[in-house]
XYZ file of C-alpha atoms in Angstrom:
449
model
C 6.272 28.226 -4.705
C 3.068 26.890 -3.160
C 0.357 25.383 -5.341
C -2.911 27.269 -4.810
C -4.935 25.918 -7.736
C -6.456 22.523 -8.431
C -4.986 20.668 -11.368
C -7.202 19.984 -14.360
C -9.854 17.300 -13.802
C -8.322 15.058 -16.446
C -4.937 15.207 -14.668
C -6.479 14.245 -11.314
C -8.364 11.472 -13.121
C -5.163 10.284 -14.786
C -3.342 10.236 -11.450
C -6.189 8.249 -9.848
C -6.189 5.689 -12.640
C -2.743 4.481 -11.604
C -4.270 3.434 -8.274
C -7.109 1.791 -10.232
C -4.618 -0.094 -12.398
C -2.079 -1.313 -9.850
C -4.608 -2.894 -7.491
C -4.960 -5.738 -9.999
C -1.409 -6.716 -9.095
C -1.971 -6.484 -5.328
C -5.082 -8.617 -5.234
C -4.465 -11.122 -8.034
C -0.767 -11.757 -7.470
C -0.152 -11.100 -3.758
C -3.479 -11.683 -2.000
C -6.029 -13.836 -3.799
C -4.608 -16.053 -6.561
C -0.870 -16.329 -7.211
C 0.206 -16.672 -3.582
C -2.055 -19.730 -3.326
C -0.815 -20.981 -6.706
C 2.822 -20.609 -5.661
C 2.525 -22.397 -2.312
C 0.219 -25.250 -3.343
C 1.113 -25.871 -6.994
C 4.512 -24.361 -7.833
C 6.171 -25.529 -4.586
C 3.483 -28.053 -3.639
C 4.864 -29.425 -0.386
C 1.564 -30.857 0.851
C -0.032 -31.335 3.302
C 1.025 -28.310 5.386
C 2.886 -26.285 2.674
C 5.413 -25.023 5.205
C 8.206 -24.667 2.649
C 5.892 -22.900 0.212
C 4.697 -20.473 2.882
C 8.276 -19.812 3.991
C 9.537 -19.169 0.462
C 6.553 -16.929 -0.329
C 7.120 -14.863 2.813
C 10.844 -14.700 2.106
C 10.305 -13.500 -1.472
C 7.980 -10.717 -0.345
C 10.290 -9.728 2.514
C 13.265 -9.533 0.129
C 11.356 -7.331 -2.321
C 10.250 -5.022 0.503
C 13.832 -4.817 1.778
C 14.931 -3.730 -1.708
C 12.264 -1.014 -1.644
C 13.478 0.216 1.744
C 16.934 0.831 0.260
C 15.914 2.129 -3.169
C 12.920 4.352 -2.391
C 14.679 7.295 -0.681
C 17.544 7.199 -3.203
C 15.202 7.300 -6.188
C 13.169 10.017 -4.479
C 16.260 12.200 -4.082
C 17.227 11.739 -7.740
C 13.681 12.492 -8.901
C 13.480 15.689 -6.850
C 16.746 16.875 -8.382
C 16.234 15.779 -11.991
C 12.457 16.437 -12.227
C 12.062 13.095 -14.007
C 9.401 11.498 -11.823
C 7.298 10.456 -14.797
C 10.203 8.543 -16.322
C 10.829 6.713 -13.045
C 7.109 5.953 -12.790
C 7.032 4.610 -16.347
C 10.066 2.389 -15.696
C 8.469 0.847 -12.592
C 5.181 0.386 -14.464
C 6.874 -1.329 -17.418
C 8.925 -3.622 -15.162
C 5.787 -4.600 -13.209
C 3.854 -5.398 -16.393
C 6.663 -7.478 -17.936
C 7.649 -9.511 -14.854
C 4.013 -10.134 -13.885
C 3.110 -11.315 -17.388
C 6.123 -13.673 -17.428
C 4.621 -15.613 -14.510
C 2.579 -17.467 -17.131
C 5.678 -19.461 -18.128
C 6.330 -20.802 -14.608
C 5.703 -24.534 -14.326
C 5.158 -26.617 -11.143
C 8.555 -27.139 -9.545
C 10.145 -24.038 -11.114
C 10.645 -22.505 -7.696
C 13.685 -20.272 -8.270
C 12.379 -18.583 -11.472
C 9.042 -17.988 -9.722
C 10.780 -16.363 -6.739
C 12.860 -14.125 -9.018
C 9.770 -12.904 -10.875
C 7.811 -12.334 -7.665
C 10.686 -10.371 -6.102
C 11.128 -8.211 -9.202
C 7.425 -7.628 -9.842
C 6.593 -6.781 -6.231
C 9.645 -4.515 -6.009
C 8.590 -2.641 -9.160
C 4.973 -2.391 -8.005
C 5.953 -1.088 -4.554
C 8.376 1.460 -6.030
C 5.610 2.686 -8.322
C 3.407 3.303 -5.274
C 5.911 5.832 -3.979
C 6.529 7.391 -7.397
C 2.844 8.031 -8.112
C 2.303 9.371 -4.579
C 4.982 12.040 -5.145
C 2.745 13.684 -7.778
C 0.000 14.266 -5.179
C 1.414 17.617 -4.062
C 1.180 18.941 -7.648
C -2.544 18.304 -7.932
C -3.908 21.003 -5.643
C -3.463 23.102 -2.490
C -2.649 21.303 0.741
C -6.237 21.477 1.990
C -7.410 19.519 -1.080
C -4.902 16.668 -0.864
C -7.192 14.613 1.391
C -10.055 14.181 -1.049
C -7.673 13.760 -4.006
C -5.796 10.994 -2.186
C -9.105 9.478 -1.123
C -10.354 9.504 -4.704
C -7.273 7.615 -5.860
C -7.505 5.013 -3.132
C -11.257 4.655 -3.669
C -11.046 3.951 -7.395
C -8.090 1.694 -6.613
C -10.241 -0.642 -4.532
C -12.906 -0.634 -7.232
C -10.260 -1.462 -9.834
C -8.964 -4.328 -7.737
C -12.471 -5.694 -7.254
C -13.265 -5.522 -10.968
C -10.005 -7.231 -11.938
C -10.374 -9.960 -9.327
C -14.015 -10.768 -10.102
C -13.303 -10.995 -13.840
C -10.227 -13.159 -13.229
C -12.047 -15.547 -10.900
C -14.965 -15.912 -13.287
C -12.810 -16.719 -16.309
C -9.776 -18.428 -14.780
C -11.444 -20.586 -12.155
C -10.045 -22.132 -9.003
C -6.439 -22.716 -8.005
C -5.845 -26.440 -8.512
C -3.543 -28.807 -10.389
C -6.401 -29.782 -12.671
C -7.071 -26.142 -13.573
C -3.417 -25.078 -13.809
C -3.475 -24.392 -17.559
C -6.256 -21.843 -17.016
C -5.209 -20.264 -13.722
C -1.615 -19.690 -14.902
C -3.053 -16.888 -17.085
C -3.487 -14.789 -13.919
C -0.033 -13.261 -14.499
C -0.667 -12.015 -18.056
C -4.193 -10.914 -17.094
C -2.920 -8.800 -14.182
C -0.105 -7.417 -16.324
C -2.355 -6.462 -19.242
C -4.955 -4.958 -16.898
C -2.237 -2.779 -15.358
C -0.823 -1.926 -18.787
C -4.123 -0.742 -20.248
C -5.747 0.859 -17.188
C -2.714 3.059 -16.448
C -2.554 4.597 -19.943
C -4.552 7.712 -18.851
C -1.885 8.352 -16.208
C 0.871 8.765 -18.763
C -1.311 10.779 -21.139
C -2.586 13.388 -18.675
C -0.234 13.469 -15.676
C 2.404 16.162 -16.150
C 5.774 17.065 -14.670
C 5.448 20.657 -13.465
C 9.122 21.612 -13.484
C 11.506 21.365 -16.463
C 13.922 18.443 -16.484
C 17.388 19.062 -15.109
C 20.435 17.361 -16.600
C 23.100 15.638 -14.556
C 26.136 17.879 -14.022
C 29.367 16.857 -15.711
C 31.687 14.666 -13.655
C 28.852 13.925 -11.212
C 26.967 10.649 -10.718
C 23.292 10.207 -9.891
C 24.264 8.134 -6.872
C 26.398 10.967 -5.505
C 23.628 13.487 -6.143
C 21.241 11.260 -4.212
C 23.778 10.859 -1.403
C 24.308 14.622 -1.068
C 20.571 15.353 -1.035
C 19.790 12.583 1.445
C 22.580 13.662 3.783
C 21.304 17.227 3.613
C 17.762 16.082 4.354
C 18.862 13.953 7.304
C 20.852 16.867 8.702
C 17.729 19.028 8.493
C 15.207 16.464 9.775
C 15.049 18.153 13.182
C 13.134 20.908 11.419
C 10.497 18.393 10.303
C 9.640 17.024 13.724
C 5.934 16.645 12.916
C 6.707 14.679 9.786
C 9.119 12.448 11.705
C 6.463 11.555 14.267
C 3.981 10.935 11.464
C 6.341 8.448 9.785
C 6.769 6.603 13.095
C 2.996 6.428 13.466
C 2.667 5.197 9.882
C 5.207 2.473 10.653
C 3.043 1.095 13.467
C -0.280 1.494 11.650
C 1.018 -0.086 8.435
C 2.479 -3.001 10.393
C -1.031 -3.679 11.668
C -2.592 -3.165 8.241
C -0.182 -5.566 6.533
C -1.054 -8.188 9.153
C -4.756 -7.795 8.381
C -4.110 -7.982 4.627
C -1.948 -11.090 4.985
C -3.841 -12.995 7.679
C -7.501 -11.910 7.731
C -8.678 -14.541 5.245
C -6.510 -17.164 6.933
C -8.129 -16.110 10.239
C -11.560 -16.513 8.680
C -10.746 -20.040 7.545
C -8.870 -21.279 10.625
C -10.560 -19.463 13.525
C -14.029 -18.505 12.288
C -14.450 -21.534 10.034
C -16.326 -19.697 7.294
C -17.776 -21.290 4.193
C -16.650 -20.406 0.673
C -19.633 -18.164 -0.131
C -18.955 -16.117 3.018
C -15.303 -15.757 1.994
C -16.418 -14.288 -1.347
C -18.942 -12.058 0.420
C -16.207 -10.816 2.768
C -13.949 -9.965 -0.186
C -16.660 -7.873 -1.848
C -17.631 -6.269 1.479
C -14.077 -5.169 2.249
C -13.446 -3.781 -1.247
C -16.690 -1.769 -1.341
C -16.383 -0.387 2.196
C -12.697 0.424 1.641
C -13.630 2.469 -1.425
C -16.393 4.248 0.516
C -14.088 4.897 3.472
C -11.253 6.272 1.336
C -13.516 8.665 -0.570
C -15.784 9.665 2.346
C -13.034 10.310 4.856
C -11.016 11.992 2.109
C -13.768 14.585 1.681
C -13.959 15.057 5.462
C -10.231 15.843 5.523
C -10.963 19.081 3.684
C -13.190 20.138 6.592
C -11.423 18.634 9.609
C -7.796 18.296 8.541
C -5.755 15.223 7.620
C -4.374 14.599 11.130
C -7.847 14.537 12.692
C -9.135 12.041 10.132
C -6.017 9.878 10.374
C -6.432 9.725 14.152
C -10.118 8.851 13.742
C -9.266 5.962 11.423
C -6.793 4.565 13.967
C -9.561 4.413 16.582
C -11.779 2.760 13.972
C -9.047 0.170 13.450
C -9.036 -0.599 17.159
C -12.784 -1.280 17.012
C -12.226 -3.480 13.964
C -9.484 -5.530 15.673
C -11.648 -5.971 18.775
C -14.498 -7.171 16.539
C -12.194 -9.658 14.798
C -10.754 -10.964 18.067
C -14.095 -11.258 19.867
C -16.296 -12.502 16.996
C -16.973 -15.922 18.613
C -17.791 -14.360 21.993
C -19.861 -11.598 20.386
C -21.856 -14.223 18.474
C -22.632 -16.108 21.676
C -23.659 -12.890 23.426
C -25.983 -11.839 20.599
C -27.574 -15.268 20.385
C -28.203 -15.354 24.149
C -29.455 -11.759 24.340
C -31.657 -11.715 21.258
C -32.772 -15.342 21.205
C -31.358 -15.899 17.718
C -29.056 -18.514 16.191
C -26.605 -16.449 14.198
C -23.408 -18.028 12.960
C -20.009 -16.528 13.774
C -19.078 -16.375 10.079
C -21.870 -13.869 9.440
C -21.117 -11.797 12.528
C -17.531 -11.721 11.267
C -18.798 -9.626 8.338
C -19.319 -6.755 10.803
C -15.583 -6.834 11.456
C -15.143 -6.828 7.679
C -17.158 -3.614 7.341
C -15.133 -1.887 10.077
C -11.866 -3.144 8.593
C -12.827 -2.026 5.096
C -13.754 1.491 6.195
C -10.515 1.726 8.174
C -8.351 0.186 5.448
C -9.168 2.708 2.752
C -9.413 5.754 4.994
C -6.250 5.252 7.068
C -3.943 4.700 4.091
C -5.514 7.563 2.153
C -5.293 10.037 5.040
C -1.714 9.024 5.854
C -0.651 9.582 2.243
C -2.381 12.956 2.188
C -0.788 13.970 5.496
C 2.702 13.137 4.187
C 1.990 15.367 1.184
C 0.645 18.121 3.426
C 3.740 18.199 5.634
C 6.312 17.864 2.815
C 8.058 20.774 1.066
C 7.223 20.751 -2.637
C 10.909 20.513 -3.611
C 11.354 17.354 -1.544
C 8.028 15.614 -2.220
C 9.504 12.570 -3.962
C 12.182 12.214 -1.290
C 9.747 12.350 1.607
C 7.347 9.996 -0.132
C 10.375 7.742 -0.474
C 10.681 7.802 3.320
C 6.941 7.055 3.480
C 7.466 3.998 1.282
C 10.467 2.949 3.351
C 8.475 3.161 6.609
C 5.569 1.225 5.088
C 7.698 -1.634 3.762
C 9.727 -1.917 6.969
C 6.383 -2.145 8.710
C 5.334 -5.011 6.434
C 8.355 -7.087 7.406
C 8.043 -6.229 11.112
C 4.300 -6.847 11.293
C 4.126 -10.117 9.394
C 7.145 -11.638 11.138
C 5.867 -10.398 14.512
C 2.457 -12.006 14.090
C 4.099 -15.188 12.861
C 6.043 -15.473 16.104
C 3.032 -14.495 18.210
C 0.747 -17.099 16.632
C 3.460 -19.718 17.095
C 3.393 -18.998 20.833
C -0.287 -18.208 21.472
C -2.249 -19.387 18.433
C -3.745 -17.226 15.699
C -6.975 -16.472 17.571
C -5.168 -14.581 20.349
C -2.164 -13.392 18.342
C -4.429 -10.870 16.628
C -4.120 -8.809 19.837
C -0.655 -7.891 18.541
C -2.469 -5.702 15.981
C -4.270 -3.948 18.811
C -0.930 -3.023 20.399
C 0.410 -1.728 17.086
C -2.536 0.622 16.539
C -2.303 1.890 20.120
C 1.335 2.814 19.437
C 0.251 4.451 16.166
C -2.159 6.660 18.135
C 0.426 7.544 20.773
C 3.012 8.557 18.169
C 0.612 10.756 16.175
C -0.261 12.800 19.286
C 2.837 15.082 19.067
C 2.017 16.008 15.451
C 0.768 19.561 14.987
C -0.582 19.813 11.438
C -0.614 23.632 11.332
C 2.963 23.878 12.582
C 4.062 21.155 10.159
C 2.467 22.970 7.219
C 4.176 26.220 8.214
C 7.529 24.420 8.269
C 6.925 22.854 4.861
C 5.765 26.121 3.279
C 8.666 28.178 4.655
C 11.304 25.604 3.732
C 14.009 27.024 1.502
C 16.273 24.353 0.123
C 19.901 25.259 0.727
C 22.240 25.425 -2.221
C 24.336 22.273 -2.258
C 26.791 20.827 -4.691
C 24.120 18.438 -5.897
C 21.722 21.298 -6.607
C 24.138 23.508 -8.471
C 23.088 24.048 -12.092
């Protein structure tokens, strides 16, 4: 039965707070602090840190590969058992524990560090899919855009708050400051633990729990449901094309997340205060983009906004690639002496607006085109496509920069977003919604009471 009413404000707030909470992990552990700590201090193969970089990339790739396998299976079990909140709580608890345990890692403890990173990133990424599956319960399909945008918006604000506080109190990543900076794990874990409490207080499971049938295993239930879904995927042609488009767009986005600050240091040559300014700029504009474009989705539709954000990404990539040339052109035309590092902030604004809006609109569009009874399963496919994209994008850019250098390898992102646009063109949002609304799940052995 279709949801025609908005959920209570406190439930939408509780759902959004999970995005607020988990961004502490993304920024502090993956992007800003612990990745640097792992490569330079834990592994410490100076001067080029090639082994550290390789092991860090391998750990993340392994965790994403685990998500690719587990996400659809867990989604199928959750749709059957109506126990999404329990799965969400398990991923949340595992993320908090494994992230907090990073405190005990000493320089040279490479294998224990890799194990904790793989487990914590796996749990965090699984939680992304679990929390997204609740989106369809929070309001009618036309409202999913601004609800998704709200979550992503407060998520970027949460990440910024956590990162600024951590940097102020923990200091720089260095051997001399190791005893302070090692607290980044417990800080991120406790931040996640506390900030996500409203989620588990106010977010509700709409359907009653369903017990596992006698003489049946959860794995077999998942297998039956997934096989049924795959056999019926021809009916969800619009959703299939959307997932392909998300694969290409997320490959480009993961490249920007992983390499933009490296690009700023190696190609643009920015100073430390500009690096900090870029971080704040991206977080603020990403929050604005997610919320603003989310509201526009109610008026224009999720597909329209998603397409618009892809074109915005193309402008952002062009600005990143051509920052040195654009700086020279502006200086010659206007008679000024601007530095490339400050012109690069324009690319940061475009990237930030695109970053929040594209991920928010894609999540909302998946919810819009998914039948309610298969929301967790299809969001599992969404997570699978996103994590496959991470591996493909990061490895692809690594090979491209090896051949052409980082400055020109960024063009690879341009190609990815062009493919994302081409593969979203066949999607008809109205037709996809009609398919999702009219879907009647067939009675299968796994669905028998």
